[in-house]
Amino acid sequence: MRRRLRTALALVLSAAPTGRRAGHAHGAAGPAPTEDRLSGARGTAPAPGRPEPGPGERPGSRNGGGPKTGRGPVRPAPEAGRRTGPVRGTPRERLRAWAELLRVSALFSVPGDALAGAAAVGRRPGRGTVLAASASLCLYEAGMALNDWADRDEDAVDRPHRPIPSGRVSPAAALGAAGALTAAGLALAARAGRPALTVATGLAATVWAYDLRLKHTKAGPAAMAAARSLDLLLGATATATAASAGRTAGDGGRPDNVAGTGGTSATTAARTSGVLAPVLPALPAALVLGAHTYGVTAVSRHEAQGGSTGTPLAVLATTAALAAAVAGERRGRGLSGPAHTIPSAPGAPALTTPGAPGTRHVATGAFGAPAHAPGAGHATPAPTRTTHAPPGERPASAAFARLPALVAGAADDPGRLLTLGLTAAYVRTAAPPLLHAALNPSPPLTQRAVGGGIRAMIPLQAALAARAGAPVTGLAVMGLVPLARSLARKVSPT
């Protein structure tokens, strides 16, 4: 029976036309199997929606014919130095691009300027300090956006990953942001008073001049140092102006005219003296912060190419000298410090600082700079002690040699001990990266030295505030360090 069925089936197959026996076209051979790793080993046809390989292409080359990575097709990277058009990414990607453009991780080095300026003039932070800090943040970010706009052609060669040369932020958008942030900063400073607006205008002019003209000249580091010094003076001016305005409002808006003579000129002179005189003690602190900024800017001029050994060494020596100056013995305190007696002329009663009721007030600011207390006339400088370094010894090294004695002498003074601790934090943050960059002046280590110098501004500002007699302000400024460090892991400050 089975033999008969097989014979019948063979007769039927032999009688059928030889057209489609293996699923192929009549009389045509089937196509050779192609290599397609994404649709299965040796598939007979490309996957749906996937183009067939063109002439000269290896099968599967468009679809990642190599080993499976799970990342999809690999796009060729753009050539170095080649700027592409604006790239529209997701909102998260655009936000990150702007964060890189504005270098938001360096923002935490800005509020300390206003707080240190307020401490230097012996005032508590207030409305004027907040306005000054807000204006400083706007002007700082304006400088960052303008910096990348001005360097877009140079970054296209040296740093093509930056937001503008990579196409993530357009040059027009960066320039527009710089202008808008500058206008916002000046508007905020204007709310703090005309003197603060004057300082902010000079600060904005310095920032724009540096980015557009002075950056690649010998005056570049000096311009940046002036900008940072003006930023501290902006905080001092805005705080003093707000305090003076509060006193004038409390007196009914009229000056204290004891002699019975007054007038417009006398009123103007009194107001000018009341605003400008308290700012004078902030000048030494502004110079210290400016000197540190000068060094950081000098090192940053080599961060793209590297190769400089002398500059990090010179800045390292400057860091040691600044630390010695800040940690040195104070010759006076600001208005917020405790009272102390100052010898006067022979036969005259001794003068004391605020703290003893019913006494004449003589204010000495940070680093012993004399100031004018309102209504007290000219101040008498505090007595000073000058310590000379031994012959052949550098002043900075002599100061560090005296550090154990300074610490021992500060054991009974918590404020002084805090100043020494904050100064040590400043040296610890700035010095090691500079030393590494001096030993190996490669671009990565130079950039790390620049980042360390930017972060070191925070403990330096805190030390200046504590030295001026405002330990709470110093600790508040130091609290910004963890925030700056955590954000620097996500967005580079350089």
GROMACS .gro file of C-alpha atoms in nm:
model
  494
    1MET     CA    1   0.000   0.000   0.000
    2ARG     CA    2   0.274   0.239   0.091
    3ARG     CA    3   0.460   0.156  -0.228
    4ARG     CA    4   0.154   0.244  -0.437
    5LEU     CA    5   0.115   0.585  -0.261
    6ARG     CA    6   0.480   0.671  -0.324
    7THR     CA    7   0.446   0.579  -0.691
    8ALA     CA    8   0.131   0.795  -0.730
    9LEU     CA    9   0.297   1.094  -0.558
   10ALA     CA   10   0.601   1.066  -0.788
   11LEU     CA   11   0.379   1.068  -1.095
   12VAL     CA   12   0.194   1.383  -0.975
   13LEU     CA   13   0.519   1.573  -0.905
   14SER     CA   14   0.668   1.478  -1.239
   15ALA     CA   15   0.358   1.607  -1.420
   16ALA     CA   16   0.366   1.949  -1.241
   17PRO     CA   17   0.539   2.252  -1.421
   18THR     CA   18   0.884   2.341  -1.296
   19GLY     CA   19   0.803   2.705  -1.199
   20ARG     CA   20   0.822   2.775  -0.827
   21ARG     CA   21   0.983   2.497  -0.642
   22ALA     CA   22   1.192   2.661  -0.377
   23GLY     CA   23   0.999   2.983  -0.362
   24HIS     CA   24   1.216   3.133  -0.638
   25ALA     CA   25   1.121   3.284  -0.969
   26HIS     CA   26   1.061   3.051  -1.261
   27GLY     CA   27   1.395   2.940  -1.399
   28ALA     CA   28   1.598   3.174  -1.168
   29ALA     CA   29   1.836   3.081  -0.896
   30GLY     CA   30   1.780   3.210  -0.547
   31PRO     CA   31   1.987   3.503  -0.419
   32ALA     CA   32   2.293   3.432  -0.216
   33PRO     CA   33   2.233   3.470   0.156
   34THR     CA   34   2.352   3.803   0.294
   35GLU     CA   35   2.521   3.876   0.623
   36ASP     CA   36   2.283   4.068   0.847
   37ARG     CA   37   2.365   4.046   1.212
   38LEU     CA   38   2.078   4.260   1.335
   39SER     CA   39   1.803   4.058   1.163
   40GLY     CA   40   1.959   3.717   1.227
   41ALA     CA   41   2.257   3.520   1.107
   42ARG     CA   42   2.278   3.495   0.729
   43GLY     CA   43   1.926   3.630   0.661
   44THR     CA   44   1.789   3.608   0.309
   45ALA     CA   45   1.674   3.971   0.292
   46PRO     CA   46   1.742   4.302   0.470
   47ALA     CA   47   1.517   4.386   0.759
   48PRO     CA   48   1.209   4.596   0.677
   49GLY     CA   49   1.280   4.968   0.645
   50ARG     CA   50   1.653   4.911   0.613
   51PRO     CA   51   1.822   5.003   0.282
   52GLU     CA   52   2.019   4.746   0.093
   53PRO     CA   53   2.395   4.801   0.078
   54GLY     CA   54   2.508   5.010  -0.214
   55PRO     CA   55   2.779   4.922  -0.463
   56GLY     CA   56   3.119   4.885  -0.300
   57GLU     CA   57   2.976   4.862   0.050
   58ARG     CA   58   3.027   4.565   0.274
   59PRO     CA   59   2.695   4.398   0.362
   60GLY     CA   60   2.579   4.511   0.703
   61SER     CA   61   2.819   4.809   0.715
   62ARG     CA   62   2.538   5.062   0.754
   63ASN     CA   63   2.384   4.870   1.037
   64GLY     CA   64   2.683   4.819   1.255
   65GLY     CA   65   2.817   4.501   1.092
   66GLY     CA   66   3.077   4.466   1.364
   67PRO     CA   67   3.017   4.315   1.706
   68LYS     CA   68   2.690   4.402   1.873
   69THR     CA   69   2.718   4.694   2.115
   70GLY     CA   70   2.353   4.770   2.181
   71ARG     CA   71   2.413   5.141   2.103
   72GLY     CA   72   2.279   5.153   1.749
   73PRO     CA   73   2.460   5.293   1.446
   74VAL     CA   74   2.782   5.484   1.510
   75ARG     CA   75   2.787   5.831   1.359
   76PRO     CA   76   3.118   5.973   1.239
   77ALA     CA   77   3.253   6.246   1.465
   78PRO     CA   78   3.284   6.594   1.311
   79GLU     CA   79   3.629   6.701   1.208
   80ALA     CA   80   3.828   6.898   1.461
   81GLY     CA   81   3.788   7.271   1.412
   82ARG     CA   82   3.482   7.233   1.194
   83ARG     CA   83   3.179   7.424   1.318
   84THR     CA   84   2.843   7.272   1.246
   85GLY     CA   85   2.507   7.445   1.242
   86PRO     CA   86   2.291   7.483   1.554
   87VAL     CA   87   2.208   7.146   1.703
   88ARG     CA   88   1.861   7.113   1.853
   89GLY     CA   89   1.870   6.858   2.130
   90THR     CA   90   1.636   6.773   2.410
   91PRO     CA   91   1.559   7.039   2.672
   92ARG     CA   92   1.799   6.867   2.910
   93GLU     CA   93   2.080   6.879   2.653
   94ARG     CA   94   2.015   7.246   2.578
   95LEU     CA   95   2.018   7.325   2.950
   96ARG     CA   96   2.350   7.148   2.990
   97ALA     CA   97   2.494   7.337   2.694
   98TRP     CA   98   2.404   7.669   2.855
   99ALA     CA   99   2.543   7.552   3.188
  100GLU     CA  100   2.874   7.477   3.016
  101LEU     CA  101   2.868   7.811   2.835
  102LEU     CA  102   2.806   8.007   3.155
  103ARG     CA  103   3.033   7.782   3.365
  104VAL     CA  104   2.778   7.767   3.644
  105SER     CA  105   3.013   7.570   3.871
  106ALA     CA  106   3.223   7.886   3.910
  107LEU     CA  107   2.923   8.092   4.024
  108PHE     CA  108   2.982   8.006   4.389
  109SER     CA  109   3.303   8.210   4.386
  110VAL     CA  110   3.103   8.532   4.327
  111PRO     CA  111   2.873   8.596   4.630
  112GLY     CA  112   3.170   8.594   4.865
  113ASP     CA  113   3.297   8.917   4.707
  114ALA     CA  114   2.993   9.113   4.826
  115LEU     CA  115   2.997   8.946   5.168
  116ALA     CA  116   3.368   9.010   5.216
  117GLY     CA  117   3.316   9.372   5.110
  118ALA     CA  118   3.036   9.415   5.364
  119ALA     CA  119   3.257   9.267   5.637
  120ALA     CA  120   3.548   9.489   5.539
  121VAL     CA  121   3.341   9.804   5.603
  122GLY     CA  122   3.214   9.666   5.933
  123ARG     CA  123   2.852   9.618   5.827
  124ARG     CA  124   2.620   9.325   5.851
  125PRO     CA  125   2.490   9.189   5.521
  126GLY     CA  126   2.163   9.356   5.427
  127ARG     CA  127   1.951   9.461   5.136
  128GLY     CA  128   2.240   9.639   4.966
  129THR     CA  129   2.460   9.331   4.999
  130VAL     CA  130   2.194   9.110   4.838
  131LEU     CA  131   2.154   9.354   4.548
  132ALA     CA  132   2.530   9.374   4.501
  133ALA     CA  133   2.568   8.995   4.502
  134SER     CA  134   2.285   8.958   4.249
  135ALA     CA  135   2.438   9.223   4.023
  136SER     CA  136   2.776   9.052   4.049
  137LEU     CA  137   2.628   8.717   3.945
  138CYS     CA  138   2.466   8.874   3.637
  139LEU     CA  139   2.783   9.057   3.532
  140TYR     CA  140   2.995   8.747   3.594
  141GLU     CA  141   2.774   8.533   3.373
  142ALA     CA  142   2.767   8.806   3.109
  143GLY     CA  143   3.144   8.789   3.099
  144MET     CA  144   3.135   8.410   3.059
  145ALA     CA  145   2.895   8.424   2.762
  146LEU     CA  146   3.087   8.709   2.602
  147ASN     CA  147   3.416   8.524   2.654
  148ASP     CA  148   3.299   8.222   2.454
  149TRP     CA  149   3.148   8.442   2.185
  150ALA     CA  150   3.476   8.631   2.142
  151ASP     CA  151   3.680   8.306   2.141
  152ARG     CA  152   3.451   8.105   1.912
  153ASP     CA  153   3.706   8.082   1.626
  154GLU     CA  154   3.992   7.995   1.860
  155ASP     CA  155   3.781   7.737   2.046
  156ALA     CA  156   3.685   7.577   1.713
  157VAL     CA  157   4.050   7.468   1.685
  158ASP     CA  158   4.163   7.420   2.045
  159ARG     CA  159   3.837   7.326   2.220
  160PRO     CA  160   3.582   7.209   1.965
  161HIS     CA  161   3.370   7.052   2.238
  162ARG     CA  162   3.268   7.394   2.376
  163PRO     CA  163   2.899   7.485   2.325
  164ILE     CA  164   2.946   7.739   2.044
  165PRO     CA  165   3.192   7.553   1.815
  166SER     CA  166   3.001   7.227   1.867
  167GLY     CA  167   2.682   7.398   1.749
  168ARG     CA  168   2.485   7.348   2.071
  169VAL     CA  169   2.459   7.726   2.130
  170SER     CA  170   2.454   7.977   1.848
  171PRO     CA  171   2.692   8.277   1.857
  172ALA     CA  172   2.398   8.518   1.833
  173ALA     CA  173   2.231   8.361   2.137
  174ALA     CA  174   2.553   8.385   2.340
  175LEU     CA  175   2.604   8.751   2.250
  176GLY     CA  176   2.241   8.830   2.326
  177ALA     CA  177   2.268   8.661   2.665
  178ALA     CA  178   2.579   8.867   2.745
  179GLY     CA  179   2.397   9.191   2.668
  180ALA     CA  180   2.084   9.095   2.863
  181LEU     CA  181   2.281   8.984   3.169
  182THR     CA  182   2.486   9.305   3.166
  183ALA     CA  183   2.168   9.516   3.158
  184ALA     CA  184   2.018   9.311   3.442
  185GLY     CA  185   2.332   9.353   3.654
  186LEU     CA  186   2.336   9.731   3.610
  187ALA     CA  187   1.964   9.751   3.691
  188LEU     CA  188   2.015   9.560   4.015
  189ALA     CA  189   2.311   9.778   4.109
  190ALA     CA  190   2.104  10.091   4.042
  191ARG     CA  191   1.853   9.976   4.302
  192ALA     CA  192   2.136   9.975   4.557
  193GLY     CA  193   2.210  10.343   4.498
  194ARG     CA  194   2.402  10.571   4.268
  195PRO     CA  195   2.747  10.495   4.415
  196ALA     CA  196   2.688  10.122   4.364
  197LEU     CA  197   2.575  10.185   4.006
  198THR     CA  198   2.895  10.380   3.943
  199VAL     CA  199   3.111  10.090   4.062
  200ALA     CA  200   2.901   9.838   3.868
  201THR     CA  201   2.937  10.043   3.549
  202GLY     CA  202   3.314  10.037   3.586
  203LEU     CA  203   3.298   9.663   3.651
  204ALA     CA  204   3.086   9.599   3.340
  205ALA     CA  205   3.316   9.813   3.125
  206THR     CA  206   3.618   9.620   3.253
  207VAL     CA  207   3.454   9.284   3.174
  208TRP     CA  208   3.364   9.383   2.818
  209ALA     CA  209   3.703   9.542   2.755
  210TYR     CA  210   3.878   9.226   2.875
  211ASP     CA  211   3.673   8.987   2.661
  212LEU     CA  212   3.678   9.194   2.344
  213ARG     CA  213   4.015   9.365   2.353
  214LEU     CA  214   4.251   9.301   2.644
  215LYS     CA  215   4.236   8.924   2.689
  216HIS     CA  216   4.527   8.837   2.462
  217THR     CA  217   4.740   9.136   2.561
  218LYS     CA  218   4.976   9.188   2.852
  219ALA     CA  219   4.705   9.390   3.024
  220GLY     CA  220   4.470   9.090   3.036
  221PRO     CA  221   4.554   8.962   3.387
  222ALA     CA  222   4.550   9.316   3.525
  223ALA     CA  223   4.204   9.374   3.376
  224MET     CA  224   4.070   9.057   3.539
  225ALA     CA  225   4.228   9.154   3.870
  226ALA     CA  226   4.063   9.495   3.850
  227ALA     CA  227   3.727   9.333   3.778
  228ARG     CA  228   3.747   9.110   4.086
  229SER     CA  229   3.859   9.402   4.305
  230LEU     CA  230   3.572   9.615   4.177
  231ASP     CA  231   3.334   9.331   4.255
  232LEU     CA  232   3.436   9.335   4.621
  233LEU     CA  233   3.414   9.714   4.629
  234LEU     CA  234   3.064   9.688   4.478
  235GLY     CA  235   2.953   9.487   4.779
  236ALA     CA  236   3.117   9.732   5.019
  237THR     CA  237   2.965  10.035   4.844
  238ALA     CA  238   2.613   9.891   4.820
  239THR     CA  239   2.617   9.782   5.185
  240ALA     CA  240   2.748  10.118   5.309
  241THR     CA  241   2.502  10.309   5.091
  242ALA     CA  242   2.206  10.114   5.225
  243ALA     CA  243   2.325  10.168   5.582
  244SER     CA  244   2.366  10.542   5.524
  245ALA     CA  245   2.021  10.563   5.367
  246GLY     CA  246   1.874  10.387   5.670
  247ARG     CA  247   2.037  10.635   5.910
  248THR     CA  248   1.917  10.932   5.706
  249ALA     CA  249   1.561  10.799   5.704
  250GLY     CA  250   1.578  10.744   6.077
  251ASP     CA  251   1.684  11.106   6.132
  252GLY     CA  252   1.393  11.239   5.931
  253GLY     CA  253   1.602  11.286   5.620
  254ARG     CA  254   1.789  11.587   5.768
  255PRO     CA  255   2.162  11.601   5.843
  256ASP     CA  256   2.284  11.657   6.196
  257ASN     CA  257   2.355  12.031   6.190
  258VAL     CA  258   2.488  12.108   6.537
  259ALA     CA  259   2.646  12.442   6.449
  260GLY     CA  260   2.326  12.576   6.298
  261THR     CA  261   2.477  12.626   5.953
  262GLY     CA  262   2.382  12.413   5.657
  263GLY     CA  263   2.310  12.419   5.289
  264THR     CA  264   2.311  12.208   4.983
  265SER     CA  265   2.688  12.182   4.960
  266ALA     CA  266   2.726  12.085   5.323
  267THR     CA  267   2.455  11.822   5.291
  268THR     CA  268   2.610  11.679   4.976
  269ALA     CA  269   2.953  11.669   5.135
  270ALA     CA  270   2.816  11.495   5.443
  271ARG     CA  271   2.639  11.233   5.234
  272THR     CA  272   2.945  11.176   5.017
  273SER     CA  273   3.168  11.139   5.320
  274GLY     CA  274   2.917  10.906   5.482
  275VAL     CA  275   2.917  10.676   5.178
  276LEU     CA  276   3.274  10.687   5.051
  277ALA     CA  277   3.460  10.697   5.382
  278PRO     CA  278   3.343  10.356   5.509
  279VAL     CA  279   3.445  10.199   5.176
  280LEU     CA  280   3.812  10.285   5.223
  281PRO     CA  281   3.881   9.995   5.464
  282ALA     CA  282   3.774   9.754   5.188
  283LEU     CA  283   4.060   9.858   4.958
  284PRO     CA  284   4.324   9.624   5.111
  285ALA     CA  285   4.091   9.324   5.090
  286ALA     CA  286   4.009   9.417   4.729
  287LEU     CA  287   4.379   9.430   4.645
  288VAL     CA  288   4.440   9.086   4.799
  289LEU     CA  289   4.155   8.934   4.598
  290GLY     CA  290   4.275   9.113   4.286
  291ALA     CA  291   4.628   8.980   4.329
  292HIS     CA  292   4.498   8.624   4.353
  293THR     CA  293   4.284   8.676   4.043
  294TYR     CA  294   4.586   8.811   3.855
  295GLY     CA  295   4.773   8.488   3.922
  296VAL     CA  296   4.484   8.263   3.819
  297THR     CA  297   4.440   8.458   3.495
  298ALA     CA  298   4.812   8.437   3.419
  299VAL     CA  299   4.801   8.059   3.453
  300SER     CA  300   4.483   8.031   3.244
  301ARG     CA  301   4.659   8.183   2.943
  302HIS     CA  302   4.843   7.849   2.904
  303GLU     CA  303   4.556   7.608   2.976
  304ALA     CA  304   4.494   7.522   2.609
  305GLN     CA  305   4.855   7.457   2.504
  306GLY     CA  306   5.039   7.412   2.836
  307GLY     CA  307   5.418   7.438   2.845
  308SER     CA  308   5.465   7.706   3.112
  309THR     CA  309   5.661   7.615   3.424
  310GLY     CA  310   5.763   7.958   3.549
  311THR     CA  311   5.409   8.099   3.567
  312PRO     CA  312   5.269   7.835   3.806
  313LEU     CA  313   5.577   7.871   4.025
  314ALA     CA  314   5.540   8.249   4.039
  315VAL     CA  315   5.171   8.220   4.121
  316LEU     CA  316   5.253   7.962   4.389
  317ALA     CA  317   5.487   8.213   4.553
  318THR     CA  318   5.216   8.480   4.526
  319THR     CA  319   4.970   8.245   4.696
  320ALA     CA  320   5.212   8.195   4.984
  321ALA     CA  321   5.264   8.571   5.019
  322LEU     CA  322   4.890   8.642   5.020
  323ALA     CA  323   4.828   8.371   5.279
  324ALA     CA  324   5.101   8.520   5.498
  325ALA     CA  325   4.943   8.865   5.466
  326VAL     CA  326   4.596   8.743   5.557
  327ALA     CA  327   4.718   8.523   5.843
  328GLY     CA  328   4.949   8.795   5.974
  329GLU     CA  329   4.882   8.978   6.297
  330ARG     CA  330   4.591   9.218   6.275
  331ARG     CA  331   4.646   9.580   6.360
  332GLY     CA  332   4.279   9.665   6.405
  333ARG     CA  333   3.925   9.545   6.360
  334GLY     CA  334   3.628   9.667   6.167
  335LEU     CA  335   3.325   9.834   6.318
  336SER     CA  336   3.182   9.494   6.405
  337GLY     CA  337   3.484   9.389   6.610
  338PRO     CA  338   3.522   9.429   6.986
  339ALA     CA  339   3.629   9.758   7.137
  340HIS     CA  340   3.994   9.832   7.193
  341THR     CA  341   4.180  10.138   7.314
  342ILE     CA  342   4.389  10.351   7.081
  343PRO     CA  343   4.647  10.590   7.230
  344SER     CA  344   4.580  10.952   7.150
  345ALA     CA  345   4.791  11.264   7.174
  346PRO     CA  346   4.964  11.334   7.508
  347GLY     CA  347   4.720  11.478   7.758
  348ALA     CA  348   4.414  11.380   7.554
  349PRO     CA  349   4.175  11.105   7.655
  350ALA     CA  350   4.219  10.771   7.492
  351LEU     CA  351   3.999  10.686   7.196
  352THR     CA  352   3.810  10.361   7.176
  353THR     CA  353   3.630  10.181   6.902
  354PRO     CA  354   3.255  10.106   6.928
  355GLY     CA  355   3.172   9.891   7.224
  356ALA     CA  356   3.205  10.140   7.507
  357PRO     CA  357   2.906  10.375   7.535
  358GLY     CA  358   2.967  10.745   7.547
  359THR     CA  359   3.309  10.734   7.382
  360ARG     CA  360   3.444  10.878   7.059
  361HIS     CA  361   3.451  10.626   6.777
  362VAL     CA  362   3.756  10.555   6.570
  363ALA     CA  363   3.721  10.276   6.316
  364THR     CA  364   4.006  10.075   6.174
  365GLY     CA  365   3.925   9.843   5.889
  366ALA     CA  366   4.083   9.526   5.768
  367PHE     CA  367   4.465   9.525   5.763
  368GLY     CA  368   4.462   9.832   5.990
  369ALA     CA  369   4.341  10.076   5.723
  370PRO     CA  370   4.196  10.380   5.904
  371ALA     CA  371   3.837  10.471   5.834
  372HIS     CA  372   3.608  10.759   5.926
  373ALA     CA  373   3.328  10.685   6.167
  374PRO     CA  374   3.018  10.899   6.103
  375GLY     CA  375   3.051  11.224   6.285
  376ALA     CA  376   3.387  11.143   6.437
  377GLY     CA  377   3.620  11.336   6.207
  378HIS     CA  378   3.955  11.190   6.107
  379ALA     CA  379   4.051  10.860   6.257
  380THR     CA  380   4.373  10.795   6.440
  381PRO     CA  381   4.570  10.501   6.304
  382ALA     CA  382   4.623  10.215   6.542
  383PRO     CA  383   4.978  10.146   6.659
  384THR     CA  384   5.159   9.897   6.443
  385ARG     CA  385   5.438   9.651   6.494
  386THR     CA  386   5.671   9.578   6.207
  387THR     CA  387   5.845   9.244   6.193
  388HIS     CA  388   6.146   9.222   5.966
  389ALA     CA  389   6.255   8.898   5.807
  390PRO     CA  390   6.611   8.784   5.870
  391PRO     CA  391   6.863   8.880   5.601
  392GLY     CA  392   6.846   8.652   5.301
  393GLU     CA  393   6.504   8.510   5.395
  394ARG     CA  394   6.197   8.580   5.188
  395PRO     CA  395   5.906   8.752   5.365
  396ALA     CA  396   5.661   8.476   5.270
  397SER     CA  397   5.884   8.200   5.404
  398ALA     CA  398   5.949   8.405   5.718
  399ALA     CA  399   5.576   8.437   5.775
  400PHE     CA  400   5.524   8.063   5.736
  401ALA     CA  401   5.810   8.004   5.978
  402ARG     CA  402   5.619   8.213   6.234
  403LEU     CA  403   5.294   8.020   6.182
  404PRO     CA  404   5.340   7.801   6.493
  405ALA     CA  405   5.386   8.114   6.702
  406LEU     CA  406   5.080   8.272   6.539
  407VAL     CA  407   4.869   7.967   6.617
  408ALA     CA  408   4.992   7.960   6.976
  409GLY     CA  409   4.913   8.329   7.015
  410ALA     CA  410   4.565   8.281   6.871
  411ALA     CA  411   4.467   8.007   7.116
  412ASP     CA  412   4.268   8.256   7.326
  413ASP     CA  413   4.112   8.431   7.023
  414PRO     CA  414   3.857   8.213   6.841
  415GLY     CA  415   3.816   8.470   6.564
  416ARG     CA  416   4.185   8.474   6.493
  417LEU     CA  417   4.203   8.096   6.504
  418LEU     CA  418   3.919   8.083   6.250
  419THR     CA  419   4.109   8.320   6.023
  420LEU     CA  420   4.415   8.096   6.035
  421GLY     CA  421   4.205   7.789   5.956
  422LEU     CA  422   4.037   7.955   5.660
  423THR     CA  423   4.374   8.076   5.532
  424ALA     CA  424   4.508   7.722   5.555
  425ALA     CA  425   4.208   7.602   5.353
  426TYR     CA  426   4.291   7.864   5.090
  427VAL     CA  427   4.649   7.739   5.061
  428ARG     CA  428   4.536   7.377   5.058
  429THR     CA  429   4.299   7.445   4.768
  430ALA     CA  430   4.526   7.658   4.550
  431ALA     CA  431   4.882   7.535   4.612
  432PRO     CA  432   4.885   7.160   4.519
  433PRO     CA  433   4.740   7.204   4.167
  434LEU     CA  434   4.987   7.486   4.102
  435LEU     CA  435   5.275   7.267   4.213
  436HIS     CA  436   5.160   6.984   3.987
  437ALA     CA  437   5.127   7.222   3.692
  438ALA     CA  438   5.479   7.351   3.756
  439LEU     CA  439   5.624   7.000   3.761
  440ASN     CA  440   5.428   6.888   3.455
  441PRO     CA  441   5.293   7.185   3.254
  442SER     CA  442   5.050   6.980   3.045
  443PRO     CA  443   4.712   7.124   2.943
  444PRO     CA  444   4.509   6.897   3.177
  445LEU     CA  445   4.719   6.984   3.482
  446THR     CA  446   4.722   7.352   3.389
  447GLN     CA  447   4.343   7.350   3.360
  448ARG     CA  448   4.326   7.179   3.698
  449ALA     CA  449   4.543   7.454   3.845
  450VAL     CA  450   4.307   7.716   3.704
  451GLY     CA  451   4.006   7.533   3.850
  452GLY     CA  452   4.180   7.512   4.186
  453GLY     CA  453   4.253   7.883   4.177
  454ILE     CA  454   3.888   7.961   4.106
  455ARG     CA  455   3.768   7.741   4.392
  456ALA     CA  456   4.035   7.886   4.625
  457MET     CA  457   3.866   8.226   4.601
  458ILE     CA  458   3.593   8.101   4.834
  459PRO     CA  459   3.816   8.025   5.137
  460LEU     CA  460   4.012   8.343   5.063
  461GLN     CA  461   3.692   8.549   5.078
  462ALA     CA  462   3.594   8.369   5.398
  463ALA     CA  463   3.934   8.441   5.553
  464LEU     CA  464   3.907   8.810   5.461
  465ALA     CA  465   3.562   8.830   5.620
  466ALA     CA  466   3.679   8.656   5.938
  467ARG     CA  467   3.984   8.881   5.957
  468ALA     CA  468   3.761   9.188   5.936
  469GLY     CA  469   3.575   9.072   6.245
  470ALA     CA  470   3.282   8.887   6.085
  471PRO     CA  471   3.332   8.516   6.168
  472VAL     CA  472   2.970   8.426   6.096
  473THR     CA  473   2.998   8.575   5.748
  474GLY     CA  474   3.323   8.386   5.694
  475LEU     CA  475   3.161   8.056   5.787
  476ALA     CA  476   2.864   8.132   5.562
  477VAL     CA  477   3.096   8.195   5.267
  478MET     CA  478   3.288   7.876   5.343
  479GLY     CA  479   2.962   7.685   5.326
  480LEU     CA  480   2.963   7.741   4.949
  481VAL     CA  481   3.266   7.512   4.903
  482PRO     CA  482   3.076   7.178   4.905
  483LEU     CA  483   2.824   7.315   4.654
  484ALA     CA  484   3.099   7.438   4.422
  485ARG     CA  485   3.286   7.109   4.449
  486SER     CA  486   2.983   6.892   4.372
  487LEU     CA  487   2.879   7.104   4.073
  488ALA     CA  488   3.236   7.113   3.939
  489ARG     CA  489   3.214   6.734   3.892
  490LYS     CA  490   2.933   6.788   3.640
  491VAL     CA  491   3.032   7.115   3.473
  492SER     CA  492   3.393   7.225   3.438
  493PRO     CA  493   3.468   7.575   3.573
  494THR     CA  494   3.728   7.635   3.300
   0.00000   0.00000   0.00000
